[in-house]
XYZ file of C-alpha atoms in Angstrom:
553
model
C -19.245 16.497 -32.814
C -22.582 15.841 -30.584
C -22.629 12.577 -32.654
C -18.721 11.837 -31.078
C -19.860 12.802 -27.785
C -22.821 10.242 -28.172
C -20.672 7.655 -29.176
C -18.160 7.854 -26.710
C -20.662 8.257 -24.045
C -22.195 4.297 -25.581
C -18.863 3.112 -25.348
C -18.620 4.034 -21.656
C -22.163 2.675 -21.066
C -20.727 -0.371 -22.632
C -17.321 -0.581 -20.831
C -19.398 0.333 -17.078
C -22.191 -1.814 -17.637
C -19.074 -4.704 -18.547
C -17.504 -3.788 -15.537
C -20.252 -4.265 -13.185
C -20.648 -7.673 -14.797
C -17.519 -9.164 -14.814
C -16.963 -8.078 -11.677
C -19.653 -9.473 -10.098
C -18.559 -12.754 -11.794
C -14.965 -12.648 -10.175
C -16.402 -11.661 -6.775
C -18.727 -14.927 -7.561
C -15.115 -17.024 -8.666
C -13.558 -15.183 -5.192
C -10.936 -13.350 -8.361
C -9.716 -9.790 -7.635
C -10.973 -7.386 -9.450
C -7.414 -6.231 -10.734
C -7.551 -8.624 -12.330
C -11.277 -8.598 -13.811
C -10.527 -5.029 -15.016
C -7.443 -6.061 -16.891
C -9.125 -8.397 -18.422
C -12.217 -6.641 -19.283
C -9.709 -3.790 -20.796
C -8.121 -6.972 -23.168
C -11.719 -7.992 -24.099
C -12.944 -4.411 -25.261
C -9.459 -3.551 -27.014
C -8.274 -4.138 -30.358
C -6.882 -7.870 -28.982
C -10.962 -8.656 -28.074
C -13.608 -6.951 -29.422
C -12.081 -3.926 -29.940
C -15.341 -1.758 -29.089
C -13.092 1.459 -27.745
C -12.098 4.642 -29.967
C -12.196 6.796 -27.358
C -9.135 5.753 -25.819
C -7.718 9.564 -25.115
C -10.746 9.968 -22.796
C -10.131 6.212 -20.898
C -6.603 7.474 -20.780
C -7.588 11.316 -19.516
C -9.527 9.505 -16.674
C -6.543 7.175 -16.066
C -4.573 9.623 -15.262
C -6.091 11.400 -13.247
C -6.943 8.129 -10.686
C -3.104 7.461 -10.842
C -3.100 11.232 -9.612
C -5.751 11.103 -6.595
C -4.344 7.434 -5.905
C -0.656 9.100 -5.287
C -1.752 11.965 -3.687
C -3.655 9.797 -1.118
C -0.702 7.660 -0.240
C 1.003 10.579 0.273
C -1.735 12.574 2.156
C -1.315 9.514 4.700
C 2.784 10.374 5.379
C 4.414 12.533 7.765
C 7.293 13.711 6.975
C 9.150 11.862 10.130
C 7.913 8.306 8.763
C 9.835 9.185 5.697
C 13.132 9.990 7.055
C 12.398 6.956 9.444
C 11.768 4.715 6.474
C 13.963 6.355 4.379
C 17.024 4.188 5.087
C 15.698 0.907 4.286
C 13.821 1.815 1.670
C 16.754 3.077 -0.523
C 18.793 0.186 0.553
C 16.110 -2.349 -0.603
C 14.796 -0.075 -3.319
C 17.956 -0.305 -5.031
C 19.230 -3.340 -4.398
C 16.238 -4.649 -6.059
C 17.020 -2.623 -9.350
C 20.567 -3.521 -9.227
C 20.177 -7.337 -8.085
C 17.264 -7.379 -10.785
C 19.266 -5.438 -13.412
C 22.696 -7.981 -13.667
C 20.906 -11.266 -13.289
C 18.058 -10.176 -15.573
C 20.855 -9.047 -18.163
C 22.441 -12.578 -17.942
C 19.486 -14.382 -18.524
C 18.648 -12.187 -21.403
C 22.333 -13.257 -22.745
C 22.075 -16.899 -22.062
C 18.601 -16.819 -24.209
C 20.547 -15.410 -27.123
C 19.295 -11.611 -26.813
C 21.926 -8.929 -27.681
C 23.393 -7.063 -25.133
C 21.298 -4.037 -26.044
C 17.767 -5.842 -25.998
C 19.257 -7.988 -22.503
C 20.154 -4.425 -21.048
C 16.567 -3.025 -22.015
C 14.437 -6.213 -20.601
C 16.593 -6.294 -17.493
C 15.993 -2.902 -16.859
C 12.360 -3.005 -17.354
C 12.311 -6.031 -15.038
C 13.212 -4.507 -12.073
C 10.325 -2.051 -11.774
C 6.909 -2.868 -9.728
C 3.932 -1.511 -10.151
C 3.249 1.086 -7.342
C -0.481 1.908 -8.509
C -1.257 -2.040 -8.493
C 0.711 -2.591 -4.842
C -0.842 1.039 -3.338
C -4.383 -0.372 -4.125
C -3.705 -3.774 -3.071
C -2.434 -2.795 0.400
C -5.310 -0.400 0.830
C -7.866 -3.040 0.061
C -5.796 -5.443 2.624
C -6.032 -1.970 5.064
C -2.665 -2.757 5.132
C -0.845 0.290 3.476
C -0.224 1.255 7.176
C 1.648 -1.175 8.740
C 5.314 -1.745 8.745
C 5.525 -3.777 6.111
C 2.842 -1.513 4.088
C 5.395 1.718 5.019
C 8.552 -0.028 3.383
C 7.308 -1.221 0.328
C 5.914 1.995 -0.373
C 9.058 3.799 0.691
C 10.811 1.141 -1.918
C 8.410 1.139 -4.574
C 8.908 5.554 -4.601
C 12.818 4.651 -5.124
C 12.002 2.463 -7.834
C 9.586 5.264 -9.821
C 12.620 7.786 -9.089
C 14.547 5.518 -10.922
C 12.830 4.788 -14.421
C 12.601 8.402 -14.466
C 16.239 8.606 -14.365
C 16.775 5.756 -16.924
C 14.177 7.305 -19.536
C 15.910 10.783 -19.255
C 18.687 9.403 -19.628
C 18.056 7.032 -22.751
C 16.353 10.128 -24.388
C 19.702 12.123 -23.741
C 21.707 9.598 -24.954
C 20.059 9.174 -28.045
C 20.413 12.517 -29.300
C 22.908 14.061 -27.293
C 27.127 14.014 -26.592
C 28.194 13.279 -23.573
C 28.809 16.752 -22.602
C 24.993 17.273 -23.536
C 24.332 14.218 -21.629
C 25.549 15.568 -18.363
C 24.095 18.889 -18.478
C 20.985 17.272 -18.908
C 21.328 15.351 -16.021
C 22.673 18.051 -13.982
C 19.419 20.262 -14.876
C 16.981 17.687 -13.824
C 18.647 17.363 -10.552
C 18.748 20.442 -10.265
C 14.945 20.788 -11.191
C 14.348 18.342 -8.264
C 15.935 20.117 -5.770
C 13.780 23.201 -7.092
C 10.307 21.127 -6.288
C 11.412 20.188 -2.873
C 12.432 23.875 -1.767
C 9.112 25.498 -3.111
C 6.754 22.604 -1.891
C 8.655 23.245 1.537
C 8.294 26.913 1.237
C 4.551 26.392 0.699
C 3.826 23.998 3.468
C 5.770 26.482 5.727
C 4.088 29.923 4.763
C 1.111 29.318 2.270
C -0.133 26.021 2.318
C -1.371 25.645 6.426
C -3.614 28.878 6.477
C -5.155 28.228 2.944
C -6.071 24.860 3.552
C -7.608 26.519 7.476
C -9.472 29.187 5.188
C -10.840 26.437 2.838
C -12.020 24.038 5.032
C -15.196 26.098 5.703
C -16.590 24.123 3.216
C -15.982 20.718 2.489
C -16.621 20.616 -1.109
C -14.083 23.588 -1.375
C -11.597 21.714 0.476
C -11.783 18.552 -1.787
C -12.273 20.269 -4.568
C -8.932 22.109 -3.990
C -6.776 18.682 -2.939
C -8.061 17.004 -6.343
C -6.686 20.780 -8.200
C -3.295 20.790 -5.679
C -2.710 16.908 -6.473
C -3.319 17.438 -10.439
C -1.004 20.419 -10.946
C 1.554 19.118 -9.046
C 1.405 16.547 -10.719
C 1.460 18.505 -14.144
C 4.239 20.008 -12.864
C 6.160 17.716 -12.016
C 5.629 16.030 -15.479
C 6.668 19.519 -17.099
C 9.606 19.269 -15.379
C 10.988 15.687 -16.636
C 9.923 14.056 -13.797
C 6.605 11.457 -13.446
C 3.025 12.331 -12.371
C 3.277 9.939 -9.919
C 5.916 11.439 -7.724
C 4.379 14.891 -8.571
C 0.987 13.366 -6.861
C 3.311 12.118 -4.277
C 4.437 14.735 -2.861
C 1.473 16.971 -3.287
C -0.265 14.612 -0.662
C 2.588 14.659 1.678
C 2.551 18.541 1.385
C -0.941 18.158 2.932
C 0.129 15.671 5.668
C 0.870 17.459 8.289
C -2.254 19.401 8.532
C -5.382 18.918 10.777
C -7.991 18.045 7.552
C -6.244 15.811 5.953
C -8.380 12.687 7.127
C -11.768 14.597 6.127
C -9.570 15.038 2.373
C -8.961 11.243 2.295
C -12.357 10.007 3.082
C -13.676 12.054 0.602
C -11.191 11.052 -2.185
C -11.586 7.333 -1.720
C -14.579 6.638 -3.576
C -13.442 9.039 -6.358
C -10.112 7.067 -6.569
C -11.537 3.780 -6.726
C -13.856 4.563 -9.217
C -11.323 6.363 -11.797
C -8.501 3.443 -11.242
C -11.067 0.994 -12.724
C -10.068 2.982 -16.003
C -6.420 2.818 -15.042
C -6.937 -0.846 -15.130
C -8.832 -0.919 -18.271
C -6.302 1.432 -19.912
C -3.373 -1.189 -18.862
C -5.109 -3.881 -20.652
C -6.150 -2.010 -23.842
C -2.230 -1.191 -24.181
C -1.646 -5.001 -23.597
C -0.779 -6.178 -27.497
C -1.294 -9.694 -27.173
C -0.587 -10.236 -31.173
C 3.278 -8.906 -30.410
C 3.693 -11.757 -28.362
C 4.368 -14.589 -31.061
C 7.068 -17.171 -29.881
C 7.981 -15.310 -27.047
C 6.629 -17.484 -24.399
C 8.872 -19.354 -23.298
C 11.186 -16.856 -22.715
C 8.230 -14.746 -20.826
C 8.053 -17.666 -18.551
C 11.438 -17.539 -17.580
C 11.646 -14.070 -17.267
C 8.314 -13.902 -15.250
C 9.756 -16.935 -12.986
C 12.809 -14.796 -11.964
C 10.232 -12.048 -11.146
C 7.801 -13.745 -9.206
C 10.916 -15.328 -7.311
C 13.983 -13.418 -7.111
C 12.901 -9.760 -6.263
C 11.197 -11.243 -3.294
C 14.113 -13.028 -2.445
C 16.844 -10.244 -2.819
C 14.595 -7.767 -0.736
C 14.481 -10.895 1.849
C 18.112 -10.920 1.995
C 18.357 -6.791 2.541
C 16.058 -6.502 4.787
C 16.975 -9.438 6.701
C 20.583 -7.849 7.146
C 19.088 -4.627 7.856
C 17.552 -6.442 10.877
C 14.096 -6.949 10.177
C 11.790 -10.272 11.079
C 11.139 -12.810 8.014
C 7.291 -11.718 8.152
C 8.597 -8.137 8.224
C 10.707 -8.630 4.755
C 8.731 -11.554 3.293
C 5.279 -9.659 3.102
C 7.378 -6.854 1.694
C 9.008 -8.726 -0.343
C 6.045 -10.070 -2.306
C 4.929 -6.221 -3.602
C 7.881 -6.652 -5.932
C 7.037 -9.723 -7.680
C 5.400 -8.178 -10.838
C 6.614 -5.547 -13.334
C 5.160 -2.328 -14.025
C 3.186 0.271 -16.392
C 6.205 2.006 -16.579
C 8.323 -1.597 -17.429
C 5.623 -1.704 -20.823
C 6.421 2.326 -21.383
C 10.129 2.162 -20.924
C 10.099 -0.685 -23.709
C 7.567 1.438 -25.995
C 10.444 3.944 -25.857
C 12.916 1.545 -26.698
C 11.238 0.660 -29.333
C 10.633 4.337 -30.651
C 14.363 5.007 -30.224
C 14.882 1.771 -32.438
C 17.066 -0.263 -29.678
C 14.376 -2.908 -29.462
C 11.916 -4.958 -31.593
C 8.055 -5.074 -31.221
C 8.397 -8.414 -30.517
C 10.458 -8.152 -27.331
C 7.932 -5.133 -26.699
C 5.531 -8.303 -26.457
C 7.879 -10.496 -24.346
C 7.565 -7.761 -21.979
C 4.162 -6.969 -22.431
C 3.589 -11.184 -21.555
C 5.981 -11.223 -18.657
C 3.819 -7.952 -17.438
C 0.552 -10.096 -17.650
C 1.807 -13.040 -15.922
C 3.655 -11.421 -13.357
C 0.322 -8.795 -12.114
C -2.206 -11.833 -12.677
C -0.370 -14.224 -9.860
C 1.613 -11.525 -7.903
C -1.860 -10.144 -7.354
C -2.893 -13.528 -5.897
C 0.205 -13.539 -3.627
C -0.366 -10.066 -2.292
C -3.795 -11.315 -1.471
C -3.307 -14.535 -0.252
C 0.576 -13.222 1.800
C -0.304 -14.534 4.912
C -1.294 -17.820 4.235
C 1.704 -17.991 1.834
C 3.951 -17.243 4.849
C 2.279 -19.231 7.299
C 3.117 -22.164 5.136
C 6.772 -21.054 4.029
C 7.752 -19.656 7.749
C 9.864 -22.341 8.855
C 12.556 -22.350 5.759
C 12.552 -18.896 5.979
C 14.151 -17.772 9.453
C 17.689 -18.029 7.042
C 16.732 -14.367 6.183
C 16.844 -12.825 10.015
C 19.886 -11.919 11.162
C 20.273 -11.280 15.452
C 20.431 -7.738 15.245
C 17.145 -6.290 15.537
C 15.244 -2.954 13.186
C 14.223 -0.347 15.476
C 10.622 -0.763 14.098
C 11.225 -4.006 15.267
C 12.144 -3.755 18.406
C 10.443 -5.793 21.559
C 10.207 -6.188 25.008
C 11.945 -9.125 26.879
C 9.529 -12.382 27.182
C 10.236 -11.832 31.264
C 9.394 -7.907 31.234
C 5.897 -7.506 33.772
C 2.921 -6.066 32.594
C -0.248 -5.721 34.156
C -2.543 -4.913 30.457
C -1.562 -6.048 27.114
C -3.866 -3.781 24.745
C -3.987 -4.806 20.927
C -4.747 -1.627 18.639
C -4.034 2.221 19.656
C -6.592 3.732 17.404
C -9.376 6.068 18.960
C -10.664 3.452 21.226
C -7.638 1.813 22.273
C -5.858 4.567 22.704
C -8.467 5.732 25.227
C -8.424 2.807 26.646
C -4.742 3.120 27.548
C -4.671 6.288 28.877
C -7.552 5.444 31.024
C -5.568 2.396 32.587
C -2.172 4.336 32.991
C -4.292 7.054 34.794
C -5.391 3.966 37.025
C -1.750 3.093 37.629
C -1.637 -0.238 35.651
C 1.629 -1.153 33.118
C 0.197 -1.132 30.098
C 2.262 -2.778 27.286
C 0.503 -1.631 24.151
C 0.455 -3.361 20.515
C 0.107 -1.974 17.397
C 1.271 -2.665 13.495
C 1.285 1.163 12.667
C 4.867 2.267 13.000
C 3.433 6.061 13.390
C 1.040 5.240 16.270
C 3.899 3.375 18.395
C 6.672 6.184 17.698
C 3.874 8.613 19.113
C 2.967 6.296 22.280
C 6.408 5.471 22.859
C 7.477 9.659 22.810
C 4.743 9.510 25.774
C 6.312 7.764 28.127
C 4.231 4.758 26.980
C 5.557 1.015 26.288
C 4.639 0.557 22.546
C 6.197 -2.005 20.144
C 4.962 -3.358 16.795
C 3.209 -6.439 16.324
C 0.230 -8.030 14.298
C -2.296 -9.782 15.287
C -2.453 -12.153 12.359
C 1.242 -13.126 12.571
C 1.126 -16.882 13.726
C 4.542 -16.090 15.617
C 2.956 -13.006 17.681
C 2.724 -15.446 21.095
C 6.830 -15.255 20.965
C 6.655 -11.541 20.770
C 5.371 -10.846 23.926
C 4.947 -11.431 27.379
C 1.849 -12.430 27.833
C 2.186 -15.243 30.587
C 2.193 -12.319 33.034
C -0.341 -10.244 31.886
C -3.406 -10.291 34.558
C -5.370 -8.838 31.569
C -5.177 -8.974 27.434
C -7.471 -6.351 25.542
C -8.322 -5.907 21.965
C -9.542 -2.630 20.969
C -9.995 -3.617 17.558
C -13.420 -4.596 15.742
C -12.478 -7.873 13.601
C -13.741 -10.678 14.559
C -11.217 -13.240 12.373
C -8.423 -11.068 14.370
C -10.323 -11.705 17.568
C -10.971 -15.536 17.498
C -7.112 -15.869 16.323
C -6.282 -14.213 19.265
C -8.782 -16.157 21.739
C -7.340 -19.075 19.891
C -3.925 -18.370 20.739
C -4.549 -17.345 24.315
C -6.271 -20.757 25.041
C -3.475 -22.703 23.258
C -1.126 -20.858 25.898
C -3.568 -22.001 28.294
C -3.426 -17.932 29.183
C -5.196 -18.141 32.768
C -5.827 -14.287 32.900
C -8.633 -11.623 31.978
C -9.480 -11.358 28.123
C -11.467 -8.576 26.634
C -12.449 -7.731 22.617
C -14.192 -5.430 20.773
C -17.163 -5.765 18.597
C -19.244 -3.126 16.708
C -22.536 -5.850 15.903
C -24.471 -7.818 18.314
C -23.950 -10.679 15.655
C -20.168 -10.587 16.036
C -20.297 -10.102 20.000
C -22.261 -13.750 19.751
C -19.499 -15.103 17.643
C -16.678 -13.563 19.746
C -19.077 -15.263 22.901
C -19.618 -18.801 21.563
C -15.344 -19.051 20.875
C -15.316 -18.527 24.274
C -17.990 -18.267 27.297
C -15.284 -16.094 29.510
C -14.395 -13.657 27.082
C -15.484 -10.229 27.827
C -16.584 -8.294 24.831
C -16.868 -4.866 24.711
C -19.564 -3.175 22.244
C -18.069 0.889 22.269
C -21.334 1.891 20.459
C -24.031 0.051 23.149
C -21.913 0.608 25.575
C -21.616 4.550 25.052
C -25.295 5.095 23.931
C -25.921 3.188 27.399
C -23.845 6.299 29.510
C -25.919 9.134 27.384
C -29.279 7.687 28.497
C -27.836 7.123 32.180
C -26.280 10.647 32.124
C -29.630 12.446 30.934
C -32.181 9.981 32.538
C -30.368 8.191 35.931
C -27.682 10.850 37.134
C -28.343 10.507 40.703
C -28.832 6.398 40.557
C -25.257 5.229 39.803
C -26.294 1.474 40.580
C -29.490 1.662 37.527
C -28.430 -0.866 35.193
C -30.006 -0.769 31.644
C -30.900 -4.202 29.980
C -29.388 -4.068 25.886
């Protein structure tokens, strides 16, 4: 046994020590390091150099950053984002799986597959990875935003609904149709169980235990990484996925006052046990089923890569949202999932499918993550250079989310950003009497600023189109509160271009990116919050009777 331990504790020397590497040679090549770890879990598998045996351990620690990745997501939803969101993301959610579904099936028929093996590649077709798109939006910091908001909402539908489609292909394999329904009846009815107790406990239990246990931080986390696992567990017990179980363990947690101190904590935990999530994905990726299936994989992975995009396009657009809105959503559909390989495995189990179309699948799952992954990263150049064909997806009504003020509305302050700083910021010019039009591409922050009397509407400051949104032409004064200084040249940029004859303030954290901010422009006013509050202490403690003492940086 201690010579087991040994060797599985080499192999994860091995497999670490890889990592680093080839990760440092894809942030060298500019490659994301999805990708790198899919790869690396290829090269140590039984495809490559097959070095791993302990693949119930890689698996173990798999799971558990699927768990703490879930329950994260989650932890960052409030209950009135999801009913908000709720809407469109059903409608798109399964109009994807349905659009994704028939067409799918027909291609699968015009390549000469069966009807059985078109229905089961079809099927697993229409499911995206919402580990791979969580993590990608988080790394973009863009899991927030509208767009961020609705794919998650989407990609939740779409996990709902494999779960569905296995239960139901493991009832119908063994099972009458009056054995069939009961089964489906119980799970719903299982379902509905979860969401009463969770509520129950977020009502009674869950608000003063959490109050009790953050007297210690370690306590705290240690309990969300327990609360997130065994609802997940249970959830799984229960015929439904992990992933939902993590789900809504994290939104159980939303609403209360610790559950930034929780995420902040988790994130380097979750980062570091999804690089085994990755690796796991590529051990289970059996490149020697693949055989003459690649042509076929390339026209499967082509209606991937292009047609879930387009049909959530076309929803969304009719649902009233912008082309940036829908096409940046869009794009977190164009790859299949985990669950896409699993629901095949059990196809092929149940004896509907070969292991060869098990490796079509597994090829169309490898293409599709590989360049979706570029797309995701590389979205808004993508739709910079395919904006003007495609305003045929926006319709005149207008999303609520969406919603602006008209080009001729007066404004004295146009603030970008309504986090901690910005949002001081505002409230310190409405107490001044100015009309402050704030700007801001978190849905949650402009519900909240809107409920306080405050004009608030969505809008992002790398959107090429964000001049159109608003009217800035007369604005005496534009302020960014937020510390990027790519955001904050773009929007210098654009304000010159407009020839924008007003004040302009933006924020910087570094002297270094204060000179950059300074050398776009000579009458830009930046602000540094840090100097500039360390300079009020000293003045405060040192100066309080000399209002006029000025202190050099």
């Amino acid at each position: 046994m201690d010579l087991l331990n040994q060797n599985s504790f080499y192999e994860f020397t091995i497999i670490l020590m890889l990592a680093a590497i080839l990760g440092a040679i894809g942030q060298l090549l500019r490659q994301p390091l999805i990708v790198v770890f899919i790869a690396l879990g290829i090269l140590v598998g039984p495809t490559g150099l097959n070095l791993v045996s302990s693949t119930d351990k890689i698996t173990l620690l798999s799971d558990l950053g699927i768990a703490i990745l879930l329950f994260v997501v989650g932890l960052k939803l409030d209950l009135n984002l999801i009913r908000s969101m709720g809407k469109v993301a059903l409608m798109t959610g399964l109009g994807q799986v349905i659009f994704t579904s028939v067409f799918g099936f027909v291609i699968g028929l015009a390549l000469g597959y069966t009807p059985l093996v078109s229905l089961y590649i079809a099927v697993a077709l229409t499911f995206s990875s919402t580990i791979i798109i969580v993590k990608l939006l988080s790394d973009k910091k863009e899991i927030d935003s509208l767009h961020g908001q609705i794919a998650i909402g989407f990609l939740i539908v779409q996990d709902l609904v494999v779960v569905f489609m296995m239960i139901f292909l493991k009832a119908l394999d063994n099972n009458t149709g009056e054995q069939l329904l009961y089964n489906m009846l119980g799970m719903v009815g299982r379902g509905l169980g979860i969401f009463v107790a969770i509520g129950l406990l977020m009502i009674y239990v869950i608000p003063r235990l959490v109050q009790y246990l953050a007297r210690s931080q370690e306590l705290l986390v240690l309990f969300a990484i327990a609360w997130a696992v065994a609802v997940a567990s249970g959830s799984e017990y229960l015929g439904f996925s992990r992933e939902v179980g993590a789900f809504v363990a994290g939104v159980s947690l939303a609403s209360t006052q610790y559950r930034n101190v929780i995420s902040g904590r988790l994130v380097s935990i979750r980062d570091f046990l999804l690089l085994f999530f990755f690796i796991h994905l590529g051990l289970h990726l059996n490149l020697q089923l693949i055989g003459d299936q690649v042509v076929p994989a390339l026209l499967f992975s082509l209606f991937v890569l292009v047609g879930n995009p387009l049909i959530v396009m076309v929803i969304m657009g009719l649902m009233g949202y912008r082309k940036r809105t829908s096409f940046l959503a869009g794009l977190t559909v164009a790859q299949i999932s985990e669950f896409s390989l699993i629901f095949a495995s059990l196809g092929m189990t149940l004896g509907h499918i070969s292991p060869q179309i098990v490796g079509l699948v597994t090829l169309v799952g490898l293409i599709t993550i590989g360049l979706s992954t570029y797309m995701i990263i590389y979205s808004h150049p993508l739709f910079a250079l395919l904006s003007p064909v495609l305003g045929i997806f926006e319709r005149d009504i207008i999303a609520e989310e969406e919603n602006q003020v008209r080009q001729d509305a007066r404004f004295d302050i146009i603030l970008f950003g309504l986090g901690r700083f910005g949002s001081n910021i505002a409230l310190e010019l409405k107490k001044h009497g100015y009309k402050v039009l704030a700007v801001d591409f978190d849905p949650k922050l402009i519900r909240f600023w809107q409920k306080e009397n405050m004009a608030a509407q969505y809008g992002d400051m790398e959107d090429p189109e964000l001049a159109q949104q608003l009217p800035i032409c007369h604005a005496k004064a534009v302020i960014s509160s937020i510390a990027d200084v790519q955001l904050n040249q773009s929007l210098i940029r654009m304000l010159r271009h407009l020839n924008y004859k007003g004040k302009v303030a933006v924020t910087a954290h570094r002297a270094a990116d204060a000179f950059l901010l300074q050398e776009e422009d000579k009458n830009v006013q930046v602000l540094l919050p840090f100097s500039d509050a360390a300079e009020t202490v000293i003045k405060k403690l040192f100066f309080p009777a000399d209002t006029s003492m000025v202190i050099k940086r």
